[in-house]
Coordinates of C-alpha atoms in Angstrom, one line a residue:
Chain A
M1 CA 63.9 18.7 186.5
L2 CA 67.5 17.7 187.1
F3 CA 67.8 19.8 190.2
I4 CA 65.1 17.8 191.9
F5 CA 67.1 14.6 191.4
L6 CA 70.3 16.2 192.5
A7 CA 68.5 17.2 195.7
A8 CA 67.9 13.5 196.4
I9 CA 71.7 12.7 196.3
D10 CA 73.2 12.4 199.7
D11 CA 76.8 12.8 198.6
H12 CA 77.1 15.7 196.2
R13 CA 80.5 14.6 194.9
Y14 CA 78.5 12.3 192.6
D15 CA 76.3 15.1 191.2
N16 CA 78.3 15.2 188.0
K17 CA 78.1 11.4 187.6
F18 CA 74.4 11.6 188.0
E19 CA 74.1 14.4 185.4
E20 CA 76.1 12.3 182.9
I21 CA 73.8 9.3 183.5
Y22 CA 70.7 11.5 183.3
Y23 CA 71.6 13.1 180.0
E24 CA 72.9 9.9 178.6
Y25 CA 70.0 7.6 179.4
N26 CA 67.0 9.8 179.9
A27 CA 65.7 9.3 176.4
L28 CA 66.4 5.6 176.5
A29 CA 64.7 5.3 179.9
L30 CA 61.7 7.1 178.5
K31 CA 61.4 4.8 175.6
V32 CA 61.7 1.7 177.8
A33 CA 59.0 3.0 180.1
N34 CA 56.7 4.0 177.2
S35 CA 57.2 0.6 175.5
I36 CA 55.9 -1.0 178.7
L37 CA 53.2 1.4 179.8
D38 CA 52.2 2.7 176.4
D39 CA 51.4 6.1 178.0
M40 CA 53.8 9.0 177.8
Y41 CA 52.7 10.6 181.0
D42 CA 52.9 7.4 183.0
A43 CA 56.2 6.7 181.3
E44 CA 57.7 9.9 182.5
D45 CA 56.4 9.3 186.0
A46 CA 58.2 5.9 185.8
V47 CA 61.4 7.5 184.6
M48 CA 61.2 10.1 187.4
D49 CA 60.8 7.3 190.0
A50 CA 63.7 5.4 188.4
F51 CA 66.0 8.3 188.4
F52 CA 65.1 9.0 192.1
G53 CA 66.2 5.4 192.7
I54 CA 69.4 5.9 190.7
A55 CA 70.2 9.1 192.6
K56 CA 69.9 7.2 195.9
N57 CA 72.3 4.5 194.7
I58 CA 74.6 6.7 192.7
K59 CA 77.5 5.7 194.9
A60 CA 77.2 2.0 193.8
L61 CA 77.1 3.0 190.1
D62 CA 80.3 4.9 190.1
A63 CA 82.4 1.9 189.3
L64 CA 80.1 0.4 186.7
D65 CA 81.0 0.3 183.0
Q66 CA 78.7 1.7 180.4
C67 CA 77.1 -1.6 179.5
K68 CA 76.2 -2.4 183.1
L69 CA 75.0 1.2 183.6
K70 CA 72.7 1.0 180.7
V71 CA 71.3 -2.3 181.8
Y72 CA 70.9 -1.0 185.3
V73 CA 69.0 2.1 184.1
C74 CA 66.7 0.0 181.9
V75 CA 66.0 -2.6 184.7
T76 CA 65.3 0.2 187.2
V77 CA 62.9 1.9 184.8
R78 CA 61.2 -1.4 184.1
N79 CA 60.7 -2.0 187.8
S80 CA 59.3 1.5 188.2
C81 CA 56.9 0.7 185.4
I82 CA 55.9 -2.5 187.2
N83 CA 55.3 -0.5 190.4
I84 CA 53.1 2.0 188.5
I85 CA 51.1 -0.9 187.0
R86 CA 50.7 -2.5 190.4
K87 CA 49.4 0.8 191.8
K88 CA 46.9 1.0 189.0
R89 CA 46.1 -2.7 189.4
N90 CA 46.1 -3.1 185.7
S91 CA 46.1 -6.9 185.3
N92 CA 46.3 -6.5 181.5
A93 CA 49.7 -4.8 181.7
D94 CA 52.4 -6.3 179.6
L95 CA 54.7 -7.3 182.4
D96 CA 56.5 -9.8 180.2
F97 CA 57.2 -7.4 177.5
F98 CA 60.9 -8.3 177.4
E99 CA 60.1 -12.0 177.0
D100 CA 58.1 -11.4 173.8
A101 CA 60.5 -10.3 171.1
P102 CA 59.0 -9.2 167.8
S103 CA 59.5 -11.8 165.0
D104 CA 61.6 -9.5 162.9
E105 CA 64.1 -9.0 165.7
P106 CA 67.0 -11.3 166.2
S107 CA 66.3 -13.8 169.0
V108 CA 68.7 -14.5 171.9
E109 CA 69.7 -17.8 170.2
E110 CA 70.5 -16.0 166.9
A111 CA 72.5 -13.3 168.7
L112 CA 74.6 -16.0 170.4
I113 CA 75.7 -17.6 167.1
S114 CA 78.8 -15.5 166.7
K115 CA 79.4 -14.9 170.4
E116 CA 81.5 -16.9 172.8
Y117 CA 79.1 -17.0 175.6
N118 CA 77.8 -19.9 177.7
Q119 CA 75.0 -20.4 175.3
E120 CA 72.9 -22.7 177.5
L121 CA 73.1 -20.2 180.3
V122 CA 72.1 -17.3 178.2
I123 CA 69.1 -19.1 176.8
A124 CA 68.1 -20.1 180.3
V125 CA 68.5 -16.5 181.5
S126 CA 66.4 -15.2 178.6
K127 CA 63.6 -17.6 179.6
L128 CA 63.8 -16.7 183.2
P129 CA 60.8 -14.5 184.4
V130 CA 61.6 -10.9 184.6
I131 CA 61.0 -10.6 188.3
Y132 CA 63.9 -13.1 189.0
R133 CA 66.1 -11.8 186.3
D134 CA 66.0 -8.2 187.6
V135 CA 67.0 -9.1 191.2
L136 CA 69.8 -11.3 189.7
I137 CA 71.0 -8.4 187.6
Y138 CA 71.0 -6.1 190.7
K139 CA 72.7 -8.8 192.8
Y140 CA 75.4 -10.1 190.4
C141 CA 75.9 -7.4 187.9
I142 CA 75.5 -4.2 189.9
N143 CA 76.6 -5.8 193.2
L144 CA 73.8 -4.3 195.2
S145 CA 72.9 -5.8 198.6
A146 CA 69.6 -7.4 199.2
K147 CA 68.6 -4.5 201.4
S148 CA 69.4 -2.0 198.6
I149 CA 67.5 -4.1 196.1
S150 CA 64.5 -4.2 198.4
E151 CA 64.6 -0.4 198.8
L152 CA 65.1 0.1 195.1
L153 CA 62.2 -2.2 194.1
G154 CA 60.0 -1.3 197.0
I155 CA 59.5 -4.9 198.0
P156 CA 60.3 -6.6 201.3
F157 CA 63.8 -7.8 202.0
E158 CA 62.7 -11.4 202.3
T159 CA 61.0 -11.2 199.0
V160 CA 64.3 -10.1 197.4
R161 CA 66.2 -13.0 199.0
S162 CA 63.5 -15.5 198.0
R163 CA 63.5 -14.2 194.4
I164 CA 67.3 -14.5 194.2
R165 CA 67.1 -18.1 195.6
N166 CA 64.2 -19.1 193.4
G167 CA 65.8 -17.4 190.3
L168 CA 69.0 -19.4 190.7
K169 CA 67.0 -22.6 191.3
K170 CA 65.1 -22.0 188.1
L171 CA 68.3 -21.5 186.1
R172 CA 69.8 -24.7 187.5
K173 CA 66.7 -26.6 186.8
A174 CA 66.6 -25.2 183.2
L175 CA 70.3 -26.1 182.7
D176 CA 69.8 -29.6 184.2
K177 CA 66.9 -30.2 181.9
K178 CA 68.9 -29.1 178.9
E179 CA 71.9 -31.3 179.9
A180 CA 69.6 -34.3 180.4
Chain B
M1 CA 74.0 -30.5 188.7
K2 CA 75.9 -27.9 186.8
K3 CA 77.4 -25.1 188.8
I4 CA 76.6 -21.6 187.7
N5 CA 79.7 -19.3 187.5
R6 CA 79.0 -15.8 188.8
K7 CA 80.9 -14.1 185.9
E8 CA 79.1 -16.2 183.3
L9 CA 75.8 -15.5 184.9
C10 CA 76.5 -11.8 184.9
E11 CA 77.5 -11.8 181.3
A12 CA 74.4 -13.8 180.4
L13 CA 72.1 -11.5 182.2
L14 CA 73.7 -8.4 180.6
F15 CA 73.7 -10.1 177.2
V16 CA 70.0 -10.8 177.4
E17 CA 69.2 -7.4 178.7
M18 CA 71.4 -5.7 176.1
I19 CA 69.5 -7.4 173.3
K20 CA 66.3 -6.0 174.6
V21 CA 67.8 -2.6 175.3
R22 CA 69.2 -2.4 171.7
R23 CA 65.8 -3.3 170.4
I24 CA 64.3 -0.4 172.4
E25 CA 67.1 2.0 171.4
A26 CA 66.2 1.3 167.7
M27 CA 62.8 2.6 168.3
P28 CA 62.2 6.2 167.3
D29 CA 62.5 8.8 170.0
I30 CA 59.3 9.9 171.6
P31 CA 58.7 13.6 172.5
E32 CA 59.4 14.3 176.1
P33 CA 56.0 14.6 177.7
R34 CA 55.3 17.0 180.4
S35 CA 53.7 15.0 183.1
E36 CA 51.0 16.3 185.4
K37 CA 53.5 16.2 188.3
Y38 CA 56.0 18.4 186.3
L39 CA 53.3 20.8 185.1
A40 CA 52.0 21.2 188.6
A41 CA 55.4 21.8 190.0
K42 CA 56.1 24.3 187.2
E43 CA 52.8 26.1 187.8
E44 CA 53.6 26.3 191.6
L45 CA 57.1 27.6 190.9
L46 CA 55.8 30.2 188.4
S47 CA 53.0 31.3 190.7
T48 CA 55.4 32.0 193.6
E49 CA 58.3 33.5 191.6
T50 CA 56.5 35.6 189.0
E51 CA 54.4 38.6 189.5
A52 CA 50.7 38.0 189.2
P53 CA 49.1 39.6 186.1
R54 CA 47.3 42.8 186.6
R55 CA 43.6 42.5 187.1
F56 CA 41.2 45.0 185.7
L57 CA 39.1 45.2 188.8
T58 CA 41.0 45.1 192.0
P59 CA 39.4 45.5 195.5
K60 CA 40.7 49.0 195.8
K61 CA 39.2 50.0 192.4
A62 CA 35.9 48.5 193.4
I63 CA 35.9 50.5 196.7
A64 CA 36.7 53.7 194.8
V65 CA 34.0 53.1 192.3
I66 CA 31.4 52.5 195.1
L67 CA 32.5 55.7 196.9
V68 CA 32.3 57.8 193.8
A69 CA 28.9 56.3 193.0
A70 CA 27.7 57.0 196.5
L71 CA 28.9 60.6 196.3
L72 CA 27.2 61.2 193.0
L73 CA 24.0 59.6 194.3
A74 CA 24.0 61.9 197.4
A75 CA 24.7 65.0 195.3
T76 CA 21.8 64.2 193.0
A77 CA 19.5 63.0 195.7
C78 CA 17.6 66.3 196.0
A79 CA 17.2 66.6 192.3
V80 CA 16.0 63.1 192.0
I81 CA 13.6 63.0 195.0
K82 CA 11.5 66.0 193.8
P83 CA 10.5 64.5 190.4
I84 CA 10.0 61.1 192.0
R85 CA 7.7 62.7 194.6
E86 CA 5.8 64.6 191.9
F87 CA 5.5 61.4 189.9
F88 CA 3.9 59.6 192.9
V89 CA 1.6 62.5 193.6
E90 CA 0.5 62.5 190.0
V91 CA -0.1 58.8 190.0
F92 CA -2.1 59.1 193.3
D93 CA -4.2 61.9 191.9
E94 CA -4.8 60.1 188.7
Y95 CA -5.6 56.6 189.8
I96 CA -6.1 56.4 193.5
R97 CA -7.6 59.6 194.9
V98 CA -11.4 59.7 195.0
E99 CA -13.0 63.1 194.5
P100 CA -16.7 64.0 194.7
I101 CA -18.2 65.0 191.4
I102 CA -19.0 68.6 191.6
P103 CA -20.8 70.2 188.7
E104 CA -18.9 73.1 187.2
I105 CA -20.2 76.5 188.2
P106 CA -20.3 78.8 185.2
D107 CA -18.1 81.7 185.5
N108 CA -20.2 84.8 185.9
S109 CA -17.4 87.1 185.3
E110 CA -18.2 87.2 181.6
E111 CA -21.7 88.2 180.6
I112 CA -23.6 85.8 178.5
E113 CA -25.4 87.3 175.7
N114 CA -29.1 86.7 176.1
P115 CA -31.7 87.5 173.5
D116 CA -34.0 88.7 176.3
A117 CA -31.2 90.7 177.9
S118 CA -32.4 93.9 176.1
E119 CA -35.9 93.5 177.5
D120 CA -34.6 92.7 181.0
D121 CA -32.3 95.6 180.7
K122 CA -35.2 97.8 179.7
D123 CA -37.2 96.6 182.7
H124 CA -34.3 97.1 184.9
E125 CA -33.8 100.5 183.5
E126 CA -37.5 101.3 184.0
N127 CA -37.5 100.0 187.5
K128 CA -34.4 102.0 188.1
D129 CA -36.2 105.1 186.7
N130 CA -39.2 104.2 188.7
A131 CA -37.1 103.7 191.8
E132 CA -35.7 107.1 191.2
T133 CA -39.2 108.4 190.7
V134 CA -40.9 106.2 193.2
P135 CA -42.6 108.4 195.8
T136 CA -41.3 107.9 199.3
T137 CA -44.5 109.2 200.8
I138 CA -48.1 108.8 199.7
E139 CA -48.6 111.8 197.6
T140 CA -51.8 110.5 195.9
A141 CA -54.1 108.3 197.7
Y142 CA -56.0 105.7 195.6
T143 CA -59.3 104.0 196.1
V144 CA -61.4 101.4 194.5
T145 CA -65.1 101.3 193.7
V146 CA -66.8 98.8 195.9
P147 CA -70.3 97.4 195.5
E148 CA -73.1 99.5 196.8
E149 CA -74.0 97.4 199.9
F150 CA -70.5 97.9 201.2
M151 CA -70.1 100.6 203.8
L152 CA -66.9 102.4 204.8
I153 CA -65.9 101.1 208.1
E154 CA -62.3 102.4 208.6
D155 CA -60.0 104.7 206.8
T156 CA -56.5 105.0 208.2
R157 CA -53.8 107.1 206.6
S158 CA -50.2 107.9 207.2
D159 CA -47.3 109.3 205.2
I160 CA -46.4 105.9 203.8
T161 CA -49.6 103.9 204.0
T162 CA -53.3 104.1 203.7
S163 CA -55.8 101.5 204.8
I164 CA -59.5 101.6 203.8
L165 CA -61.9 98.9 205.0
W166 CA -65.4 98.3 203.7
M167 CA -67.9 95.8 204.9
N168 CA -71.4 94.7 203.8
P169 CA -74.3 93.6 206.0
E170 CA -73.4 89.9 205.6
G171 CA -70.0 90.6 207.1
N172 CA -67.9 90.3 203.9
M173 CA -65.1 92.8 203.8
V174 CA -63.0 94.6 201.3
L175 CA -59.7 96.0 202.5
L176 CA -57.5 98.2 200.4
Q177 CA -54.0 99.1 201.5
Q178 CA -51.7 101.4 199.7
T179 CA -48.1 101.6 200.7
T180 CA -44.9 103.1 199.4
L181 CA -42.4 100.7 197.7
E182 CA -39.6 101.6 200.1
G183 CA -39.6 101.7 203.8
N184 CA -42.4 99.2 204.4
E185 CA -42.6 95.7 205.5
L186 CA -45.3 93.3 204.3
R187 CA -46.2 90.1 206.1
F188 CA -48.5 87.3 205.1
D189 CA -49.7 84.2 206.9
G190 CA -48.4 81.5 204.7
S191 CA -49.8 78.5 206.5
N192 CA -52.4 76.6 204.3
A193 CA -52.1 79.3 201.7
E194 CA -52.4 79.1 197.9
Y195 CA -50.4 81.3 195.7
E196 CA -50.9 82.2 192.1
E197 CA -49.5 84.8 189.8
T198 CA -52.0 86.3 187.4
T199 CA -52.5 89.4 185.4
V200 CA -55.2 91.8 186.2
D201 CA -55.7 95.0 184.2
G202 CA -52.4 94.4 182.5
E203 CA -50.4 94.3 185.7
K204 CA -48.7 91.3 187.2
T205 CA -50.6 90.4 190.3
F206 CA -49.8 88.1 193.1
K207 CA -52.9 86.2 194.2
H208 CA -53.0 84.8 197.7
Y209 CA -55.8 82.8 199.2
A210 CA -56.1 81.7 202.8
N211 CA -58.9 81.3 205.4
G212 CA -61.6 82.4 203.0
L213 CA -59.9 85.5 202.0
Y214 CA -58.4 86.6 198.7
T215 CA -55.4 89.0 198.8
L216 CA -54.2 90.5 195.6
L217 CA -50.8 92.3 195.5
F218 CA -49.8 94.5 192.7
V219 CA -47.7 97.5 191.9
K220 CA -49.4 100.4 190.2
H221 CA -48.6 104.1 189.9
G222 CA -45.5 103.7 192.0
Y223 CA -47.2 102.2 195.0
L224 CA -47.8 98.7 196.3
F225 CA -51.5 97.9 196.6
T226 CA -53.0 95.1 198.7
L227 CA -56.6 94.3 198.1
S228 CA -58.2 91.8 200.5
C229 CA -61.7 90.5 199.8
S230 CA -63.8 87.7 201.2
D231 CA -64.2 84.7 198.9
T232 CA -67.9 85.2 198.7
I233 CA -67.3 88.2 196.5
P234 CA -67.2 87.1 192.8
W235 CA -63.8 87.2 191.2
E236 CA -65.1 89.5 188.4
T237 CA -66.1 92.0 191.0
I238 CA -62.7 91.9 192.5
E239 CA -61.1 92.3 189.1
G240 CA -63.4 95.2 188.5
M241 CA -62.3 96.8 191.7
V242 CA -58.6 96.5 190.7
T243 CA -59.4 97.9 187.3
G244 CA -61.3 100.8 188.8
L245 CA -58.4 101.8 191.0
A246 CA -58.2 105.6 190.8
P247 CA -57.1 108.6 192.8
E248 CA -59.4 109.8 195.4
K249 CA -61.4 112.8 194.6
Q250 CA -60.6 115.7 196.8

C-alpha cells in the first residue's frame, strides 16, 4: 500500500519522512476515521485519502514537531471522513464527534487546570465548530496557504478564506462575551 | 476587543486537538481492514503477475476430444448403420407394411396319411394294371339287346371304335359306341345339358341329358361305351340294355 502513496510524492527526497509518518500514525488515523465513520472499510478509504493529501503536502510537514504532525494527521483524516460522508450524503453522520466528549473523559476545562495556557482561548477554541477549527489549525499551526488548504480539503479557495475569517470572528466574539 | 495572539491560538488549537487525539489513542486498536479498493487492486495485481491456474478443459483439449470422437464415429459408422437399417426395416415390416392375407398352401412334399389311401392306391394300381392291359384296338366288339321294334340302321367299325345305330318306327334311336380308352377324343354338347353320376350294373356311369336324348358313359371290359337313347325309351329299358352288354356273337 505504501508504494502507492510514495508514487504520489513529487519530491522523492521526502519518501523516508512519509514512511515514518505512515508507520507512526497509520493506526491512529484508522482509529480516528473509524470513530467518525463507524465503518472499517470507509475508515480505510478515508485514511487512504488522508495519506494521499499528506503525501502531496509532505514538504510542508518536514519542519513540524511530533505534536503538530499528529494533530495534522488527525485533522486531515477527519476531513477525509467528512468528505466521504458528504459523498454518501449521510445527514445523520456525526460531524461534531470531537465536540461531544464522553462523560468519563476529562473535559478541556479539566485538562487546563494544571496547564499554563490561555484558558479562555482554549475553551473558546474547543467550542468552535470543527469546520472553522480545522482551517485554523492548517493555517496557524501547519502554516499552509489558503490554496493548499482548499486543495487538501477539496473545497473552494474562497470558502477556505471565509472559514478562516469567520472562525476568528467567532473566537473573538466568544472571548468578548466571556470578558463582558 | 481582545486581540488573539497567533502563538496562543496555535497552542490552544493543538491543545484541544491533542485532548481528542489522546482520547482516540486510548481506544483499542482495530484490525486493519482490507477495503474493496485494496482488494480490487490486489486481485488485479495478482491476475497480471501470477500464472493462471490450470484448467481441466482447455480449448485445445476440447478440440482434440471432438476430433477423436469424430474419428471413432466415422470408423464405426459402417458397423452402426447396418443394424440401424435392419432395425428400421424390421419396424417397417412389423408395424407399417401391409400384406395381403394369403392362406397357407400345404406342403405336398410330405405325404399325408389318409385312411382311404390304401383303397385309392388299390384303384390306382388296378387302373395302372388295366392301363397296362387296356386294349389299344377293339379286339372284342360288344353289343346291347335292344327292344324288338328297333331295327339296325347303321353299323360302323374301325380298329379303335365301333358304332351301332338302331331306330324304331316312331323315330326313336339307340346308339351304342365302343371306343378304346386311349387314342380317342370324346366330345359332348354341353349347352343346356344336365349331368348326373349314377351307378348302373355296378359300374360308375356318367349320365348326360340334352335335347331329348340320354347319353350314358361308362367304362367296362377295358373299353369306353357310350349309349345314347331317346328320352321316350323308359329308363329301366336303358338300364337293361347296359346290363345286357355282351360280346357280339360271331
